[in-house]
Short mmCIF file of N, CA and C and ligand atoms in Angstrom, two decimals:
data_model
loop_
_atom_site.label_atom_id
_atom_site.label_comp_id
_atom_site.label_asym_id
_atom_site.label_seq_id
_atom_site.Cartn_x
_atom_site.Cartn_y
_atom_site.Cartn_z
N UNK T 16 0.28 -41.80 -28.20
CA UNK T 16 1.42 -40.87 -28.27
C UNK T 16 0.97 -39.55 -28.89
N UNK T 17 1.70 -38.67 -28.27
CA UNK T 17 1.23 -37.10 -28.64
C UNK T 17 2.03 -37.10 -30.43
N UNK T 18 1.15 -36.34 -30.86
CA UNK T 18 1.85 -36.29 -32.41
C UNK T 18 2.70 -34.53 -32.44
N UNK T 19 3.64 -34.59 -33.12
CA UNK T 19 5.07 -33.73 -32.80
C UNK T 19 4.29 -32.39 -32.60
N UNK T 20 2.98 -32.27 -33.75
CA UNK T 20 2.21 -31.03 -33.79
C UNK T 20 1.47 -30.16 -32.17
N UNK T 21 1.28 -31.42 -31.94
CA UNK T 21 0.08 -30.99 -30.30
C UNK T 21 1.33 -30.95 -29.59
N UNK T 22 2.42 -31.96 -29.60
CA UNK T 22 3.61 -31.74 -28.27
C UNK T 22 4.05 -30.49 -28.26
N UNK T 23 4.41 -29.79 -29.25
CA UNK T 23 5.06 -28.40 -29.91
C UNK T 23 3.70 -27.26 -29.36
N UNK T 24 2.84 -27.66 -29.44
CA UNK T 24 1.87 -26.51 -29.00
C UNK T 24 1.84 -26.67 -27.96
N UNK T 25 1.64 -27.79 -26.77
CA UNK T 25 1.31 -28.02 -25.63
C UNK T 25 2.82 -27.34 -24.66
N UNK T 26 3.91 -27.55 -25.34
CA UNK T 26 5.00 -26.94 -24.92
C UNK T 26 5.31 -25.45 -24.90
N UNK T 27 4.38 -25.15 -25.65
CA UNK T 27 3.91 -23.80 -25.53
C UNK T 27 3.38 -23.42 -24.97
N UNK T 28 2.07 -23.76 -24.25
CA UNK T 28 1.23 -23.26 -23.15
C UNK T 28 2.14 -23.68 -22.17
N UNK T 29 3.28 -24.41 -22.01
CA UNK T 29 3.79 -24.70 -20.74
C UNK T 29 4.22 -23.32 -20.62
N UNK T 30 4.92 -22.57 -21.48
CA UNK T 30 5.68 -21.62 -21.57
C UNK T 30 4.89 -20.36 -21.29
N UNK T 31 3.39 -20.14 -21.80
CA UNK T 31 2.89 -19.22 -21.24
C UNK T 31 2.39 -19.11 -20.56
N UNK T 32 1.80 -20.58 -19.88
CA UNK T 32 1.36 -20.60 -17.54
C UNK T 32 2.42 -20.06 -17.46
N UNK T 33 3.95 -20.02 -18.10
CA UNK T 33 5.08 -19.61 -16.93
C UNK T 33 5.14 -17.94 -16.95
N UNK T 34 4.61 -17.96 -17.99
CA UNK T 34 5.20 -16.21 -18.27
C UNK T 34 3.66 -15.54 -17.56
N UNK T 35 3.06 -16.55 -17.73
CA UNK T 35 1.57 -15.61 -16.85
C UNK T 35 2.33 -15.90 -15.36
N UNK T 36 3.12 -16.53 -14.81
CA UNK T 36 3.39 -16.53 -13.62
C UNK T 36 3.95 -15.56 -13.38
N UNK T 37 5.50 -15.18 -14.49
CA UNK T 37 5.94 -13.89 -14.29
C UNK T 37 5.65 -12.49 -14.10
N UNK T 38 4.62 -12.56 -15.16
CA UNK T 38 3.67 -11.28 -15.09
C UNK T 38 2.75 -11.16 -14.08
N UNK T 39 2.65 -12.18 -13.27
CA UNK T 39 1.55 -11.93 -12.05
C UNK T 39 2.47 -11.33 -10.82
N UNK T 40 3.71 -12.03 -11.35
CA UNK T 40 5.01 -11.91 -9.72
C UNK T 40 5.31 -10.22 -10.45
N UNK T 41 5.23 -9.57 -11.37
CA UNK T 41 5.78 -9.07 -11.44
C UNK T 41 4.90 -7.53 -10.83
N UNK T 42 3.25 -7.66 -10.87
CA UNK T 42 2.30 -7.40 -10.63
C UNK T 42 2.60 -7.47 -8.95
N UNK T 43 2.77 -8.38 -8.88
CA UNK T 43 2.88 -8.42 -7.08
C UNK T 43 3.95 -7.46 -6.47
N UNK T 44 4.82 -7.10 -7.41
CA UNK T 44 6.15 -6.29 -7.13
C UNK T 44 5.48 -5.12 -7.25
N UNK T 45 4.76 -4.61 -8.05
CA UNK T 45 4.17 -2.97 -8.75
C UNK T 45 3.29 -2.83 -8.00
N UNK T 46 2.46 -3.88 -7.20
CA UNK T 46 1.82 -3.22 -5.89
C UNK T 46 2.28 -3.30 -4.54
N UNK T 47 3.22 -4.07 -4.50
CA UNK T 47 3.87 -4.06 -3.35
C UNK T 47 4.62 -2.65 -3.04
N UNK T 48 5.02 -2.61 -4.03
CA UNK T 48 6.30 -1.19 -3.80
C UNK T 48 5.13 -0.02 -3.85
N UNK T 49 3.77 0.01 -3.66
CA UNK T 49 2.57 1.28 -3.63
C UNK T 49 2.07 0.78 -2.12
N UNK T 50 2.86 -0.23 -1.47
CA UNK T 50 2.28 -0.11 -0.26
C UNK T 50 0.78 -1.01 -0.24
N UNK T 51 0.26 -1.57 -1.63
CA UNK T 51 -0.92 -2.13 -1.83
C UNK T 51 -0.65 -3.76 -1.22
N UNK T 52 -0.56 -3.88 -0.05
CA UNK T 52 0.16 -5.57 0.20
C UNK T 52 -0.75 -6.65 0.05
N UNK T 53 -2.12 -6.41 0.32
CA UNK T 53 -3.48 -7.29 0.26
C UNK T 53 -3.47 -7.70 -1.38
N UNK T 54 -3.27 -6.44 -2.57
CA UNK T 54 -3.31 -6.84 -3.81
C UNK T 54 -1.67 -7.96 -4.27
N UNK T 55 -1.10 -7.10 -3.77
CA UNK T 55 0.72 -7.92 -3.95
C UNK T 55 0.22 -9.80 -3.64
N UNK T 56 -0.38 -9.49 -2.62
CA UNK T 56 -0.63 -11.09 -1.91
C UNK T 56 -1.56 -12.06 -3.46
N UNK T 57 -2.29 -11.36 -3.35
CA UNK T 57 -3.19 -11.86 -4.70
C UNK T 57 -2.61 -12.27 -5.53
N UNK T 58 -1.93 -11.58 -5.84
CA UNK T 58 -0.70 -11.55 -7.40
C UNK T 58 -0.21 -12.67 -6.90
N UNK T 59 0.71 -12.91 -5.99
CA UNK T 59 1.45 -14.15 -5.96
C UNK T 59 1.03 -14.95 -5.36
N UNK T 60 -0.72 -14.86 -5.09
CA UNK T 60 -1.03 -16.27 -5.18
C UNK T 60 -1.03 -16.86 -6.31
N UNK T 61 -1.47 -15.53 -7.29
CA UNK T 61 -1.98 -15.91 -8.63
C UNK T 61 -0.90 -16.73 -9.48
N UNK T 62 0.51 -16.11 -8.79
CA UNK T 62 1.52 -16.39 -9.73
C UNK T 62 1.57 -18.09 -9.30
N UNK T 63 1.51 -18.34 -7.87
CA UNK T 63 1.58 -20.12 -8.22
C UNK T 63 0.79 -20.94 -8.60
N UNK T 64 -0.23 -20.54 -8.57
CA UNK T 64 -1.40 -21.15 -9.38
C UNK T 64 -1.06 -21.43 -10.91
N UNK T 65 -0.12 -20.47 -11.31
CA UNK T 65 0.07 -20.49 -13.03
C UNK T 65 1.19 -21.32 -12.72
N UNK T 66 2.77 -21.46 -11.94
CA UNK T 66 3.27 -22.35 -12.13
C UNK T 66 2.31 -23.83 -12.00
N UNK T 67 1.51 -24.33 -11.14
CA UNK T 67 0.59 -25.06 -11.01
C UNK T 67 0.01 -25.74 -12.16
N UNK T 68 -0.50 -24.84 -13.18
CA UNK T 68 -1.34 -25.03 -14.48
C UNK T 68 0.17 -25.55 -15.38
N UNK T 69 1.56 -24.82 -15.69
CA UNK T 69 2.34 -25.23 -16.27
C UNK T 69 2.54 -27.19 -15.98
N UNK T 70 2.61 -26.85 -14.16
CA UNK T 70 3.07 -28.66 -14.08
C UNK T 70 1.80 -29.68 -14.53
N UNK T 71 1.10 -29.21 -14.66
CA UNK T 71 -0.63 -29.70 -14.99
C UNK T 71 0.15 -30.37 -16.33
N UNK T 72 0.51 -29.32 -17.44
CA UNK T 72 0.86 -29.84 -18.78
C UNK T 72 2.18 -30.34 -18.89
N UNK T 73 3.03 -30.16 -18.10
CA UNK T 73 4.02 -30.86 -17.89
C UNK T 73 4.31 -32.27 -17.63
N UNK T 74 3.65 -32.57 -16.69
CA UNK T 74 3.08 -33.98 -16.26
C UNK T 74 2.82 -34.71 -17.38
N UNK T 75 1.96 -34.29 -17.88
CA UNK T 75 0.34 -34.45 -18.90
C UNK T 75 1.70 -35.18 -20.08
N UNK T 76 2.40 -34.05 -20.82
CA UNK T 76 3.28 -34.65 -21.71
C UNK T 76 4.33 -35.64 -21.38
N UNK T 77 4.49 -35.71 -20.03
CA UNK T 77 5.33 -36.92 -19.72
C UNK T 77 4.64 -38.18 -19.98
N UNK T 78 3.12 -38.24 -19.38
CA UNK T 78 2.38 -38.93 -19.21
C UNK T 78 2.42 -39.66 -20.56
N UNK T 79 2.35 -38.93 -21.83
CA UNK T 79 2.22 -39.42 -22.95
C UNK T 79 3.04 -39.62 -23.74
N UNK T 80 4.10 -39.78 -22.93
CA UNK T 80 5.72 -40.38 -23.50
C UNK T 80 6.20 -39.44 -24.71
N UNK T 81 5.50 -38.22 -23.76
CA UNK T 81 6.22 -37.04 -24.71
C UNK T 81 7.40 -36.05 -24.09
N UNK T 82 7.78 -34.77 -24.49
CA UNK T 82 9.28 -34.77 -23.98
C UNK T 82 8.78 -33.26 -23.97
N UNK T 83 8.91 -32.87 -22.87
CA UNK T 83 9.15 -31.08 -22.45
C UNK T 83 10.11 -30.19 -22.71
N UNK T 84 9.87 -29.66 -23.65
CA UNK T 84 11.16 -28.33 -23.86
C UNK T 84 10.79 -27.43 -23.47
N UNK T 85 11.76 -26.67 -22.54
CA UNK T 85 11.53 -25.44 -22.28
C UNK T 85 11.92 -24.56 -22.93
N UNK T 86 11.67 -23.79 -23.20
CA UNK T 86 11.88 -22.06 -23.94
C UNK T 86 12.05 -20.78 -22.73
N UNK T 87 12.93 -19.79 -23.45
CA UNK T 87 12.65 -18.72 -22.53
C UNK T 87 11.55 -17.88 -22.19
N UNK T 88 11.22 -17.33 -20.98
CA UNK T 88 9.78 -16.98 -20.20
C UNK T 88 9.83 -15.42 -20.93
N UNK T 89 8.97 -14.84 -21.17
CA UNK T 89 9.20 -13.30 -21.60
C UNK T 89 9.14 -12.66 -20.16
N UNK T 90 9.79 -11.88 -20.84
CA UNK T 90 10.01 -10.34 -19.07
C UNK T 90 8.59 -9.18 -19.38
N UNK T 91 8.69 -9.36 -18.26
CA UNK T 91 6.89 -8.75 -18.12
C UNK T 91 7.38 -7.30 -17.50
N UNK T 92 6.60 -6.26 -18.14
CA UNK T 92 6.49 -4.92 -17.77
C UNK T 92 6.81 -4.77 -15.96
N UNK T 93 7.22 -3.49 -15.72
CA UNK T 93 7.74 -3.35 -14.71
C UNK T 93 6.52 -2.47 -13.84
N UNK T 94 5.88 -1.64 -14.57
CA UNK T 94 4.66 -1.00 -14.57
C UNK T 94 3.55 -0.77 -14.95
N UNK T 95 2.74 -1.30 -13.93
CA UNK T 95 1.45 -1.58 -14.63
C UNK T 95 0.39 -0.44 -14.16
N UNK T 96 0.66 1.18 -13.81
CA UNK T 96 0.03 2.25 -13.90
C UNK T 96 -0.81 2.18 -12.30
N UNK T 97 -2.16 2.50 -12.57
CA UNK T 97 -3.01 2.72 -11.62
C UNK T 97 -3.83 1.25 -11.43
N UNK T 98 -4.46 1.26 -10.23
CA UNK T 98 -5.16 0.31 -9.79
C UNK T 98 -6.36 -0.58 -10.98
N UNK T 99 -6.97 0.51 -11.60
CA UNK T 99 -7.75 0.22 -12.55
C UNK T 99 -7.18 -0.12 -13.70
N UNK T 100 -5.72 0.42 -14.11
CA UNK T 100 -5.11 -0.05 -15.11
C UNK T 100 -4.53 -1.24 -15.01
N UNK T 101 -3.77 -1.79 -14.06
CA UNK T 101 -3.74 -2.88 -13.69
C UNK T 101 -4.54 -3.68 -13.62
N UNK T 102 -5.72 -3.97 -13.23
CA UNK T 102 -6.98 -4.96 -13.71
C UNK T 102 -7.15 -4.91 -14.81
N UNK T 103 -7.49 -4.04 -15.44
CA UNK T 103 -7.79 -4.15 -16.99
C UNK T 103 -6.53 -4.99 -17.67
N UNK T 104 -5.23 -4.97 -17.31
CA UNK T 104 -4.33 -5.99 -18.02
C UNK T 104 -4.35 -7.31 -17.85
N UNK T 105 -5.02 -7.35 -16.12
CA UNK T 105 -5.09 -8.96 -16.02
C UNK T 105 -6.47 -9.66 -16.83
N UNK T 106 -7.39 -8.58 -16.67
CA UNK T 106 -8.40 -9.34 -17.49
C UNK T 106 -8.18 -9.10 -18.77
N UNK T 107 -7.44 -8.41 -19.35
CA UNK T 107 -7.04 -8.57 -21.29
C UNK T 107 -5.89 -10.20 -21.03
N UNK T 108 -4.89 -10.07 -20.39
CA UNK T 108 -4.01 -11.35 -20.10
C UNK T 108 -5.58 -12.54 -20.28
N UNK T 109 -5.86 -12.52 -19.21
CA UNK T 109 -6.57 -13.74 -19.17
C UNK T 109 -7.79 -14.31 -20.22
N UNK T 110 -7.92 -12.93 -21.06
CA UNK T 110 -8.85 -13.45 -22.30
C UNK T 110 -7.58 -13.51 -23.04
N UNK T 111 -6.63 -13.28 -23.38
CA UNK T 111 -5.92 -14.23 -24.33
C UNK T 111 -5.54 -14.90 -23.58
N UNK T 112 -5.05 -15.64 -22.75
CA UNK T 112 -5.34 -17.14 -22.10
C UNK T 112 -6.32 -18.16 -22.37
N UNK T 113 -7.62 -17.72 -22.79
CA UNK T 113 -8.53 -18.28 -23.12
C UNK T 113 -8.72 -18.57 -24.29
N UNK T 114 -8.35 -17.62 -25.07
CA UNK T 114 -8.08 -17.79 -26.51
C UNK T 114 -6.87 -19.07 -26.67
N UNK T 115 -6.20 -18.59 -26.37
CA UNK T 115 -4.74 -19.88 -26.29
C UNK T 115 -5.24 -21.44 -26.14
N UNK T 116 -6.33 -21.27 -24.93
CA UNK T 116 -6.63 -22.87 -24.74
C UNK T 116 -7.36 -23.33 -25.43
N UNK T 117 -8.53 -22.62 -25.87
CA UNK T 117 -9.23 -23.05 -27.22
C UNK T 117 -8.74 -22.97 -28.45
N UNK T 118 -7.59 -22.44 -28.96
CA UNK T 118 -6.99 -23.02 -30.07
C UNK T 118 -6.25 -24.29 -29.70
N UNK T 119 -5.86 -24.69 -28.88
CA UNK T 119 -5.38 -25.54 -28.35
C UNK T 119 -6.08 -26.90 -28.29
N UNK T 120 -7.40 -26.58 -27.82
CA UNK T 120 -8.44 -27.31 -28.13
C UNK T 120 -9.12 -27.74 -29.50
N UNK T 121 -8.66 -26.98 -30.16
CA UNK T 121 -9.39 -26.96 -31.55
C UNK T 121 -8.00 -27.67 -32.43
N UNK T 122 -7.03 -27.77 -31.64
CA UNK T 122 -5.95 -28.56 -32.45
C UNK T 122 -6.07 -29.99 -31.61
N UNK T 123 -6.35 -30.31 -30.80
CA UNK T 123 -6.28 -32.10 -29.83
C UNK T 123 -7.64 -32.59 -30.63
N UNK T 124 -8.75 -31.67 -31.17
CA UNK T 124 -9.71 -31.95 -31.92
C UNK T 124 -9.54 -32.31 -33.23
N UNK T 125 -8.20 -31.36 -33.58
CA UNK T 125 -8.31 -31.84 -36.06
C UNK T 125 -7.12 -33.12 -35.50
N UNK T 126 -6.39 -32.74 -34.23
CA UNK T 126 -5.35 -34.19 -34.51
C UNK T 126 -5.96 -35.59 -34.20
N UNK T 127 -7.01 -35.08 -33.77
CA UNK T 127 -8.16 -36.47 -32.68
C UNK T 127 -7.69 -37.19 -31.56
N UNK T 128 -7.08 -36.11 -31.06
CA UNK T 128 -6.26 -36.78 -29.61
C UNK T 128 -7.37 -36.15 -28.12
N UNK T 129 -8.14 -37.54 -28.44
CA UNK T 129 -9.21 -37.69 -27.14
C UNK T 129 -8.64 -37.12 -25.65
N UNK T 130 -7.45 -37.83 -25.76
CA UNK T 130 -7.02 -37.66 -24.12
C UNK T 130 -6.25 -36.01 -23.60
N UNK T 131 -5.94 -35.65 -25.17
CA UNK T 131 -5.39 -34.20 -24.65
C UNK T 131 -6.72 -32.96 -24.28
N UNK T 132 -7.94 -33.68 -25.26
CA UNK T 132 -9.32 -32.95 -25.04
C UNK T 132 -9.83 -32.83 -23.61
N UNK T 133 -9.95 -33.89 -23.27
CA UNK T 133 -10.37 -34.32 -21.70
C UNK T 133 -9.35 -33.33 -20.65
N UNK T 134 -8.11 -33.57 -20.82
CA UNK T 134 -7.17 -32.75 -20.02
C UNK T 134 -7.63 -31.41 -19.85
N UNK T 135 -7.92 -30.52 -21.02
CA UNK T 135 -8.30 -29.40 -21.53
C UNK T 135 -9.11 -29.05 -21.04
N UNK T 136 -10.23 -29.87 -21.00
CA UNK T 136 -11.54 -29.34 -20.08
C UNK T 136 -11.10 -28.77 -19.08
N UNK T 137 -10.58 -29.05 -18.18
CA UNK T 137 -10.64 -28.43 -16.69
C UNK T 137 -9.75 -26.80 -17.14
N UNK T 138 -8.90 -27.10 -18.05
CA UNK T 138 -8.40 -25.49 -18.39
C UNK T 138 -9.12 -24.36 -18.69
N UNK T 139 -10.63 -25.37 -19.59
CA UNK T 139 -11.44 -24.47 -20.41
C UNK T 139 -12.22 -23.66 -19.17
N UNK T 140 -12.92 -24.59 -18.09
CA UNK T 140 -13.42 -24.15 -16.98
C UNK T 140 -12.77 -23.44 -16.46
N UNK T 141 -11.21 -24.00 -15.85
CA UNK T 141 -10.15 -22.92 -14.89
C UNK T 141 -10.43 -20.92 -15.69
N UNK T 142 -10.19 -21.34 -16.87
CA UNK T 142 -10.53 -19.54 -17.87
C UNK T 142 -11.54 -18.96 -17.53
N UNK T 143 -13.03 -19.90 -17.53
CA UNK T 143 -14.68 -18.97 -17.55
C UNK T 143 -14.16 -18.35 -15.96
N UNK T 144 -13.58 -19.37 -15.16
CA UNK T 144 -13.17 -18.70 -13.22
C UNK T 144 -12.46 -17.75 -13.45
N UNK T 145 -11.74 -17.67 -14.31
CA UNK T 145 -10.70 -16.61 -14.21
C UNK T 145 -11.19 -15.33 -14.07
N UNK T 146 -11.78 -15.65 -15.77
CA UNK T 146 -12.51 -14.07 -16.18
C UNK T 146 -13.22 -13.94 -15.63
N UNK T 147 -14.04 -14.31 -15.10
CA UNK T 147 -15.49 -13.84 -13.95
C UNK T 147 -14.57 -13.35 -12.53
N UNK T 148 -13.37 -13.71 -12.38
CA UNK T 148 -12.78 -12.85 -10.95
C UNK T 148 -12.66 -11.69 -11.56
N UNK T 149 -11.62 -11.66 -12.41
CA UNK T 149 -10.93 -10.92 -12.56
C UNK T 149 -11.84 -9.30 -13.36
N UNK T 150 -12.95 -9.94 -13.86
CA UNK T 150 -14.15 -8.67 -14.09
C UNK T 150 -14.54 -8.07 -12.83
N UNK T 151 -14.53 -8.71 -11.98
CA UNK T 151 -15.42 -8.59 -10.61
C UNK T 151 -14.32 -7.59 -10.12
N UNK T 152 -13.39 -8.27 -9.77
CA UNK T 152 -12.24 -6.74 -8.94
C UNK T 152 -12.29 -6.11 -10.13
N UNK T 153 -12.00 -6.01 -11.51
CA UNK T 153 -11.82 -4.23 -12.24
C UNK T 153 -12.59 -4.17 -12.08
N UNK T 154 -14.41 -4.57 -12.17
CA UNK T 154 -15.79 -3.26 -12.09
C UNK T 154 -15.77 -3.13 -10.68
N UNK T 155 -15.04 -3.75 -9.34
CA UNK T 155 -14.55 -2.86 -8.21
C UNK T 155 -13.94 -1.83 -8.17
N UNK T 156 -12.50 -1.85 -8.83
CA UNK T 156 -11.93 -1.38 -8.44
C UNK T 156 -12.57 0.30 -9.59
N UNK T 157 -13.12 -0.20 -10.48
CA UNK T 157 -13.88 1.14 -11.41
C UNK T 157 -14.94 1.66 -10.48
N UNK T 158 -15.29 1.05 -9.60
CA UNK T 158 -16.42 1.49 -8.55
C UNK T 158 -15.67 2.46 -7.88
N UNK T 159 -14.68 2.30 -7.55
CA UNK T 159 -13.94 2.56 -6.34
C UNK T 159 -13.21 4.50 -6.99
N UNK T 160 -13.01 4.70 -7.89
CA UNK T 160 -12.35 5.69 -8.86
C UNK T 160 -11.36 6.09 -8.14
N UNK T 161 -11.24 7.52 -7.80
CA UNK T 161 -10.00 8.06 -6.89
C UNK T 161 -9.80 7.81 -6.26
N UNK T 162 -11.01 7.33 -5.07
CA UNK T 162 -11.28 7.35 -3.78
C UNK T 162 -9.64 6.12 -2.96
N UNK T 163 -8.97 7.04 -2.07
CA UNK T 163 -7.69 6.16 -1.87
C UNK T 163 -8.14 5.14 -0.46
N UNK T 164 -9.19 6.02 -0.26
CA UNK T 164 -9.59 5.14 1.37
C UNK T 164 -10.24 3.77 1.04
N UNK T 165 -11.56 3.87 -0.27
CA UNK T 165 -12.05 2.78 -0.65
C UNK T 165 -10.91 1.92 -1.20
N UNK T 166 -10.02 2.52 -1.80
CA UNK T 166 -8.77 1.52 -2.41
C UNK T 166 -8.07 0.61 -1.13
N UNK T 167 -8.13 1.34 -0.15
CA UNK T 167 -7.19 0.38 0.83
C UNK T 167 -8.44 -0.70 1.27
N UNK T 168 -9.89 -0.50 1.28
CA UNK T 168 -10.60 -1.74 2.24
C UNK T 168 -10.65 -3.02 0.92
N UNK T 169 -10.47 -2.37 -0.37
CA UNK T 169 -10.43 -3.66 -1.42
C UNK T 169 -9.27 -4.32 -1.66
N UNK T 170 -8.57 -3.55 -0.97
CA UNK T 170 -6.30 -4.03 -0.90
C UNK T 170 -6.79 -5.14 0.06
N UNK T 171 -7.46 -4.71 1.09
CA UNK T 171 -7.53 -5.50 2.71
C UNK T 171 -8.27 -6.87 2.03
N UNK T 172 -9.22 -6.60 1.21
CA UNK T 172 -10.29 -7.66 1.11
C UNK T 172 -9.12 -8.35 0.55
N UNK T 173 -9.17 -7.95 -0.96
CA UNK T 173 -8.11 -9.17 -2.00
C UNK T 173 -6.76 -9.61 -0.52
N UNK T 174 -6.37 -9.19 0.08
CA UNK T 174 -5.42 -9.76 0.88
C UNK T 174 -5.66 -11.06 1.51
N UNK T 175 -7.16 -10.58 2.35
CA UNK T 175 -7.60 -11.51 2.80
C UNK T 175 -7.85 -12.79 1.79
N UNK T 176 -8.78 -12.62 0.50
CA UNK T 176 -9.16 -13.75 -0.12
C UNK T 176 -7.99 -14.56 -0.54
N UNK T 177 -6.65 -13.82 -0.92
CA UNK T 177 -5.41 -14.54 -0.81
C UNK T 177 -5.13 -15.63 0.71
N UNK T 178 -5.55 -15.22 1.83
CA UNK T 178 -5.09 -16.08 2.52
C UNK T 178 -5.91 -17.35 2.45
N UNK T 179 -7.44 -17.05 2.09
CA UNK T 179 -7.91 -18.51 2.03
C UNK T 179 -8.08 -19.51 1.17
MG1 MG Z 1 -3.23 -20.33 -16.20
#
């Protein structure tokens, strides 16, 4: 059985896969409405992937005859600036994501709850993927600077990698 300490934290990361979902949908809206539809697509792939990671821990605490509370999701900015400014938030988002799971980790460790450790792993991995995308399109899209023509063939690409 989960002890009240790890359920209370773990119910928390449920809460912030959700709000990283929001902030990705909301990302998908701030390039959609620039006409950027290849990046929009990205975003809300991205965004179900994070509901995805929420049911991951959702499950997980059922599993352990523990009990899910939900909390309210925070409302995510409406504008996220220029192309390059926008990456730079998802990769600051996703290093505190990473931060989150390793404290997280470092608490299933002082409580000695083996089985929430094991779970964790695949989160700890899902983060190193994250941040290694998400560097890769901003030092693109920093490649890319003003240039609006190079901006549309990296809209086209991320569109595409959304479809597969
Ligand atoms: Mg996530």
């Amino acid at each position: 059985m989960l002890s009240q300490k790890l359920q209370a934290a773990l119910n928390d990361q449920i809460n912030a896969e959700l709000a990283s979902a929001y902030l990705y949908l909301a990302m998908a809206a701030h390039f959609e409405a620039s006409n950027l539809v290849g990046s929009g697509r990205w975003m809300r792939r991205q965004a179900r992937e994070e509901v995805t990671h929420a049911m991951k821990i959702f499950d997980f605490v059922h599993g352990r005859d523990g009990r899910v509370t939900l909390a309210a999701v925070a409302q995510p900015p409406a504008q996220f600036g220029s192309s390059v400014e926008a990456w730079e938030q998802v990769l600051k988002h996703e290093k505190g994501v990473t931060d989150r799971i390793h404290q997280l980790y470092a608490l299933a460790v002082a409580e000695n709850d083996y089985p929430t450790q094991t779970m964790l792993h695949w989160f700890i991995d899902e983060q190193v993927e994250e941040e290694k995308t998400a560097t890769t399109i901003l030092e693109q899209a920093r490649m890319i600077g003003p240039s609006n023509s190079a901006l549309y063939f990296l809209d086209r690409h991320l569109g595409k990698e959304a479809e597969g």
